[in-house]
Short mmCIF file of C-alpha atoms in Angstrom, two decimals:
data_model
loop_
_atom_site.label_atom_id
_atom_site.label_comp_id
_atom_site.label_asym_id
_atom_site.label_seq_id
_atom_site.Cartn_x
_atom_site.Cartn_y
_atom_site.Cartn_z
CA UNK A 47 7.32 -72.16 13.26
CA UNK A 48 8.92 -71.75 16.65
CA UNK A 49 10.39 -75.03 17.86
CA UNK A 50 11.54 -75.04 21.48
CA UNK A 51 14.04 -77.57 22.80
CA UNK A 52 13.16 -78.18 26.43
CA UNK A 53 15.23 -80.04 28.97
CA UNK A 54 17.32 -79.70 32.13
CA UNK A 55 20.98 -78.65 32.18
CA UNK A 56 23.19 -81.27 30.57
CA UNK A 57 20.48 -82.79 28.38
CA UNK A 58 22.16 -81.63 25.16
CA UNK A 59 20.15 -78.54 24.21
CA UNK A 60 23.07 -76.19 23.53
CA UNK A 61 25.04 -78.96 21.81
CA UNK A 62 22.24 -79.34 19.27
CA UNK A 63 22.31 -75.59 18.56
CA UNK A 64 26.10 -75.67 18.13
CA UNK A 65 25.73 -78.52 15.65
CA UNK A 66 23.06 -76.63 13.71
CA UNK A 67 25.16 -73.46 13.72
CA UNK A 68 28.28 -75.24 12.51
CA UNK A 69 30.36 -74.72 15.65
CA UNK A 70 30.61 -78.48 16.13
CA UNK A 71 31.06 -81.30 13.64
CA UNK A 72 28.76 -84.31 14.15
CA UNK A 73 30.48 -87.62 14.87
CA UNK A 74 27.67 -89.40 13.01
CA UNK A 75 24.50 -88.58 11.11
CA UNK A 76 23.73 -85.66 8.81
CA UNK A 77 22.15 -82.20 9.05
CA UNK A 78 20.31 -80.87 6.01
CA UNK A 79 18.81 -77.44 5.48
CA UNK A 80 16.45 -76.71 2.56
CA UNK A 81 17.39 -80.13 1.15
CA UNK A 82 21.10 -79.24 1.20
CA UNK A 83 23.64 -81.16 3.28
CA UNK A 84 25.37 -78.74 5.66
CA UNK A 85 26.95 -81.08 8.24
CA UNK A 86 28.21 -84.63 8.49
CA UNK A 87 31.32 -86.32 9.86
CA UNK A 88 32.96 -85.58 6.50
CA UNK A 89 31.47 -82.15 5.66
CA UNK A 90 31.07 -78.90 7.59
CA UNK A 91 29.64 -75.86 5.80
CA UNK A 92 31.01 -72.77 7.63
CA UNK A 93 28.65 -70.90 9.94
CA UNK A 94 28.76 -67.75 7.81
CA UNK A 95 27.49 -69.61 4.76
CA UNK A 96 24.47 -71.24 6.38
CA UNK A 97 22.06 -68.26 6.40
CA UNK A 98 21.49 -68.95 10.08
CA UNK A 99 21.12 -66.22 12.71
CA UNK A 100 22.38 -66.69 16.24
CA UNK A 101 21.24 -65.18 19.55
CA UNK A 102 22.90 -66.44 22.70
CA UNK A 103 22.62 -65.98 26.44
CA UNK A 104 25.99 -64.21 26.66
CA UNK A 105 26.55 -60.54 25.90
CA UNK A 106 27.49 -60.36 22.20
CA UNK A 107 27.40 -56.66 21.32
CA UNK A 108 30.68 -54.98 20.47
CA UNK A 109 31.30 -52.59 23.38
CA UNK A 110 33.46 -50.22 21.30
CA UNK A 111 30.79 -49.75 18.60
CA UNK A 112 27.68 -47.58 18.74
CA UNK A 113 24.19 -49.03 18.38
CA UNK A 114 24.19 -47.94 14.73
CA UNK A 115 27.52 -49.66 13.99
CA UNK A 116 26.53 -52.80 15.91
CA UNK A 117 23.41 -53.17 13.76
CA UNK A 118 25.35 -52.29 10.60
CA UNK A 119 27.98 -54.94 11.34
CA UNK A 120 25.79 -57.72 9.95
CA UNK A 121 25.79 -56.19 6.44
CA UNK A 122 29.18 -54.45 6.40
CA UNK A 123 30.62 -56.87 3.86
CA UNK A 124 27.55 -56.89 1.62
CA UNK A 125 27.25 -54.53 -1.34
CA UNK A 126 23.87 -52.86 -0.99
CA UNK A 127 22.38 -49.67 -2.32
CA UNK A 128 20.97 -47.31 0.29
CA UNK A 129 22.68 -49.24 3.11
CA UNK A 130 22.18 -46.32 5.50
CA UNK A 131 18.43 -46.28 4.79
CA UNK A 132 18.21 -50.02 5.48
CA UNK A 133 20.02 -49.64 8.81
CA UNK A 134 17.86 -46.68 9.83
CA UNK A 135 14.74 -48.68 8.92
CA UNK A 136 15.77 -51.49 11.30
CA UNK A 137 16.70 -49.03 14.04
CA UNK A 138 13.29 -47.39 13.73
CA UNK A 139 11.32 -50.66 13.69
CA UNK A 140 13.09 -51.77 16.88
CA UNK A 141 12.65 -48.41 18.63
CA UNK A 142 16.39 -47.73 18.60
CA UNK A 143 16.65 -44.65 16.37
CA UNK A 144 17.12 -42.29 19.32
CA UNK A 145 19.86 -44.58 20.67
CA UNK A 146 21.85 -45.00 17.45
CA UNK A 147 24.87 -43.06 18.78
CA UNK A 148 24.85 -44.74 22.21
CA UNK A 149 27.28 -47.46 23.30
CA UNK A 150 26.20 -50.84 24.80
CA UNK A 151 27.44 -49.91 28.29
CA UNK A 152 24.76 -47.20 28.54
CA UNK A 153 21.87 -49.46 27.44
CA UNK A 154 19.37 -51.36 29.57
CA UNK A 155 19.05 -55.14 29.31
CA UNK A 156 15.96 -54.88 27.11
CA UNK A 157 17.61 -52.32 24.81
CA UNK A 158 20.65 -54.58 24.38
CA UNK A 159 18.39 -57.47 23.37
CA UNK A 160 16.65 -55.31 20.77
CA UNK A 161 20.01 -54.25 19.32
CA UNK A 162 21.11 -57.90 19.19
CA UNK A 163 17.89 -58.90 17.45
CA UNK A 164 18.12 -56.06 14.91
CA UNK A 165 21.74 -56.98 14.14
CA UNK A 166 20.74 -60.59 13.49
CA UNK A 167 17.59 -59.90 11.45
CA UNK A 168 19.22 -57.32 9.17
CA UNK A 169 21.16 -60.25 7.67
CA UNK A 170 17.80 -61.85 6.72
CA UNK A 171 18.51 -65.38 8.00
CA UNK A 172 16.34 -68.35 7.05
CA UNK A 173 16.49 -69.72 10.59
CA UNK A 174 17.25 -68.10 13.94
CA UNK A 175 18.88 -70.16 16.70
CA UNK A 176 18.23 -68.79 20.20
CA UNK A 177 20.01 -70.18 23.26
CA UNK A 178 18.20 -68.85 26.36
CA UNK A 179 18.69 -65.27 25.09
CA UNK A 180 16.47 -63.66 27.75
CA UNK A 181 17.63 -65.52 30.85
CA UNK A 182 19.61 -62.55 32.18
CA UNK A 183 16.54 -60.27 32.20
CA UNK A 184 14.16 -59.87 35.13
CA UNK A 185 10.87 -61.76 34.85
CA UNK A 186 8.55 -58.98 33.63
CA UNK A 187 11.04 -57.57 31.13
CA UNK A 188 11.87 -61.08 29.97
CA UNK A 189 8.23 -61.77 29.11
CA UNK A 190 7.79 -58.43 27.32
CA UNK A 191 10.99 -58.74 25.26
CA UNK A 192 10.29 -62.39 24.48
CA UNK A 193 6.77 -61.62 23.23
CA UNK A 194 8.08 -58.65 21.21
CA UNK A 195 10.80 -60.79 19.64
CA UNK A 196 8.55 -63.70 18.69
CA UNK A 197 5.96 -61.32 17.21
CA UNK A 198 8.60 -59.81 14.90
CA UNK A 199 9.98 -63.22 13.91
CA UNK A 200 6.49 -64.53 13.06
CA UNK A 201 5.77 -61.38 11.06
CA UNK A 202 8.98 -61.85 9.06
CA UNK A 203 8.27 -65.62 8.73
CA UNK A 204 11.62 -66.64 10.18
CA UNK A 205 11.82 -70.15 11.60
CA UNK A 206 13.15 -70.34 15.16
CA UNK A 207 14.88 -73.05 17.18
CA UNK A 208 14.63 -71.84 20.77
CA UNK A 209 16.53 -73.49 23.62
CA UNK A 210 15.19 -73.07 27.15
CA UNK A 211 14.80 -74.86 30.48
CA UNK A 212 11.86 -72.58 31.36
CA UNK A 213 8.65 -74.57 30.83
CA UNK A 214 6.27 -71.59 30.93
CA UNK A 215 8.41 -69.75 28.37
CA UNK A 216 8.38 -72.78 26.06
CA UNK A 217 4.59 -73.13 26.36
CA UNK A 218 4.11 -69.41 25.74
CA UNK A 219 6.04 -69.06 22.49
CA UNK A 220 6.20 -72.49 20.83
CA UNK A 221 4.35 -74.07 17.95
CA UNK A 222 6.06 -77.33 18.86
CA UNK A 223 8.19 -78.48 21.78
CA UNK A 224 10.95 -81.06 21.66
CA UNK A 225 11.56 -82.67 25.06
CA UNK A 226 15.16 -83.79 25.47
CA UNK A 227 16.68 -86.25 27.95
CA UNK A 228 20.42 -86.95 27.81
CA UNK A 229 20.55 -86.33 24.08
CA UNK A 230 17.48 -88.47 23.32
CA UNK A 231 14.13 -87.07 22.12
CA UNK A 232 11.45 -88.11 24.62
CA UNK A 233 8.59 -86.41 22.80
CA UNK A 234 7.92 -83.77 20.16
CA UNK A 235 4.44 -82.24 19.84
CA UNK A 236 2.47 -79.03 20.27
CA UNK A 237 2.49 -77.52 23.78
CA UNK A 238 -1.05 -78.61 24.66
CA UNK A 239 -0.39 -82.26 23.79
CA UNK A 240 2.94 -82.21 25.59
CA UNK A 241 1.11 -81.13 28.76
CA UNK A 242 -2.10 -83.17 28.47
CA UNK A 243 -0.68 -86.34 26.94
CA UNK A 244 2.94 -86.81 28.05
CA UNK A 245 4.33 -90.05 26.66
CA UNK A 246 6.72 -90.66 29.53
CA UNK A 247 6.92 -89.98 33.25
CA UNK A 248 10.01 -87.87 32.53
CA UNK A 249 8.03 -85.51 30.28
CA UNK A 250 5.17 -85.29 32.79
CA UNK A 251 7.59 -84.37 35.60
CA UNK A 252 9.42 -81.85 33.40
CA UNK A 253 6.36 -79.83 32.38
CA UNK A 254 4.33 -79.91 35.59
CA UNK A 255 4.57 -80.35 39.36
CA UNK A 256 3.55 -83.96 40.08
CA UNK A 257 2.93 -86.64 42.70
CA UNK A 258 4.06 -90.20 41.92
CA UNK A 259 2.92 -93.55 43.25
CA UNK A 260 2.95 -97.18 42.09
CA UNK A 261 0.06 -99.57 41.54
CA UNK A 262 -0.59 -103.12 40.34
CA UNK A 263 -3.14 -103.99 37.65
CA UNK A 264 -5.69 -106.71 38.25
CA UNK A 265 -7.11 -109.23 35.74
CA UNK A 266 -9.43 -106.56 34.35
CA UNK A 267 -6.61 -104.10 33.80
CA UNK A 268 -7.70 -101.91 36.73
CA UNK A 269 -5.27 -100.22 39.10
CA UNK A 270 -6.47 -99.50 42.61
CA UNK A 271 -5.91 -95.99 44.02
CA UNK A 272 -7.32 -94.26 47.14
CA UNK A 273 -9.52 -92.21 44.79
CA UNK A 274 -10.97 -95.22 42.97
CA UNK A 275 -9.94 -97.73 40.33
CA UNK A 276 -8.33 -96.47 37.14
CA UNK A 277 -8.02 -98.37 33.89
CA UNK A 278 -4.75 -99.07 32.14
CA UNK A 279 -5.76 -99.13 28.47
CA UNK A 280 -2.81 -101.36 27.56
CA UNK A 281 -3.79 -103.92 30.20
CA UNK A 282 -7.52 -103.87 29.50
CA UNK A 283 -6.95 -104.34 25.76
CA UNK A 284 -4.61 -107.28 26.34
CA UNK A 285 -6.69 -110.42 25.85
CA UNK A 286 -4.01 -112.70 27.33
CA UNK A 287 -3.89 -110.73 30.60
CA UNK A 288 -0.08 -110.54 30.50
CA UNK A 289 -0.37 -107.27 32.41
CA UNK A 290 -2.00 -108.93 35.39
CA UNK A 291 -0.02 -108.01 38.51
CA UNK A 292 2.24 -105.71 36.52
CA UNK A 293 3.61 -102.68 38.37
CA UNK A 294 2.67 -99.26 36.96
CA UNK A 295 3.80 -95.72 37.72
CA UNK A 296 0.90 -93.37 38.31
CA UNK A 297 1.14 -89.58 38.23
CA UNK A 298 -1.18 -86.97 39.76
CA UNK A 299 -0.53 -83.31 38.98
CA UNK A 300 -0.55 -81.15 42.10
CA UNK A 301 -2.98 -78.75 40.43
CA UNK A 302 -5.51 -81.50 39.59
CA UNK A 303 -6.42 -82.23 43.21
CA UNK A 304 -9.29 -80.22 44.70
CA UNK A 305 -11.40 -79.92 47.86
CA UNK A 306 -14.64 -81.86 47.61
CA UNK A 307 -17.41 -82.93 49.98
CA UNK A 308 -17.50 -86.26 48.14
CA UNK A 309 -13.74 -86.78 48.24
CA UNK A 310 -11.55 -89.04 50.35
CA UNK A 311 -10.46 -88.22 53.89
CA UNK A 312 -6.94 -86.76 54.21
CA UNK A 313 -4.97 -84.98 56.90
CA UNK A 314 -3.13 -81.69 56.25
CA UNK A 315 0.40 -82.07 57.64
CA UNK A 316 1.97 -78.96 56.07
CA UNK A 317 0.72 -75.72 54.56
CA UNK A 318 2.68 -73.03 52.70
CA UNK A 319 1.69 -69.75 51.04
CA UNK A 320 3.36 -69.43 47.60
CA UNK A 321 1.95 -66.06 46.52
CA UNK A 322 -0.44 -67.05 43.74
CA UNK A 323 -1.60 -70.21 45.53
CA UNK A 324 -1.36 -72.37 48.65
CA UNK A 325 0.58 -75.61 48.89
CA UNK A 326 -0.76 -78.42 51.08
CA UNK A 327 0.94 -81.68 51.98
CA UNK A 328 -1.63 -84.37 52.56
CA UNK A 329 -1.45 -87.68 54.45
CA UNK A 330 -3.84 -90.42 53.28
CA UNK A 331 -2.51 -93.55 54.96
CA UNK A 332 0.80 -95.15 55.92
CA UNK A 333 0.85 -97.23 52.72
CA UNK A 334 0.46 -94.28 50.35
CA UNK A 335 2.97 -91.47 49.61
CA UNK A 336 2.40 -87.96 50.93
CA UNK A 337 0.54 -85.92 48.28
CA UNK A 338 1.26 -82.31 47.41
CA UNK A 339 -1.67 -80.14 46.34
CA UNK A 340 -1.70 -76.60 44.90
CA UNK A 341 -4.87 -74.52 45.19
CA UNK A 342 -5.98 -70.91 45.47
CA UNK A 343 -8.18 -71.86 48.44
CA UNK A 344 -6.94 -71.07 51.94
CA UNK A 345 -8.14 -73.33 54.74
CA UNK A 346 -8.18 -72.21 58.39
CA UNK A 347 -4.97 -73.24 60.14
CA UNK A 348 -6.85 -75.37 62.64
CA UNK A 349 -8.65 -77.37 59.94
CA UNK A 350 -6.49 -80.45 59.46
CA UNK A 351 -8.99 -83.13 58.41
CA UNK A 352 -10.46 -82.44 54.98
CA UNK A 353 -11.74 -84.20 51.86
CA UNK A 354 -10.05 -84.02 48.47
CA UNK A 355 -10.83 -85.49 45.08
CA UNK A 356 -9.56 -85.76 41.50
CA UNK A 357 -11.03 -86.53 38.10
CA UNK A 358 -9.82 -90.14 37.65
CA UNK A 359 -9.25 -89.47 33.93
CA UNK A 360 -6.50 -87.03 34.90
CA UNK A 361 -4.39 -89.66 36.65
CA UNK A 362 -1.61 -90.51 34.20
CA UNK A 363 -0.37 -94.11 33.90
CA UNK A 364 3.09 -95.22 32.73
CA UNK A 365 5.08 -98.43 32.80
CA UNK A 366 7.11 -98.65 35.99
#
């Protein structure tokens, strides 16, 4: 599977990869691979003996070696028959055969990534650790190279631990996503569940653009919002009503709001064109926060008073 570790800078993503790779020794706990202990505060199996491949954000090709010799480097110390045929096979499968005598300085960003990937995979690792390896590429090339890479890894059945802060990239390639906050796992699940059913407000804010507001639950476990009452399942299932008057954090995704004739009255106070959509800032009343809404619909500039709505089931509720 492809497991992505998702989190902002400083959350511990790269540190986890360094621990898995053997660059750092854990101060506590253990790391096992295929039921074999490879790291603890008393043991550290060297990186070269872990059958782990590494692809990092930084440039890692040897500038003084040709493409052929860069790819060959991974198996230089291994006794293999037909080594040249094996190298040529990898060069061909990665579309690098015509570049085998070129040096890294003459390659494009995408070509360099393919050379790096071929050099890693020729060693036949059990697991590949990838630390934002495509972040230096422009957006379109990044998507193409990323898709190409993951396709090859899936075909070769190589497990991947992929570190990124790019949410769309994580959703695109992952079988599971691990959401990290200051070294603590907030949630681990498949991409769809991470988006639809975030367990914390932190996860919801990390994977989508959101509006936040607070509300109090009544004796029936209902929280009043301008769009209607929503039910807190924890409160409504609590027979002793200990949630009565409890403050909750409510989250509305900016993309879940929509224009509706049956919606509530709001006033447009700002409007911005973002390319693929329009962003509106909406005023409801002085007691409610300004809402941000993203939509493909463009309203006339002079139309300030409109109606908007939301499916109440899409309002997320968390403890304050």
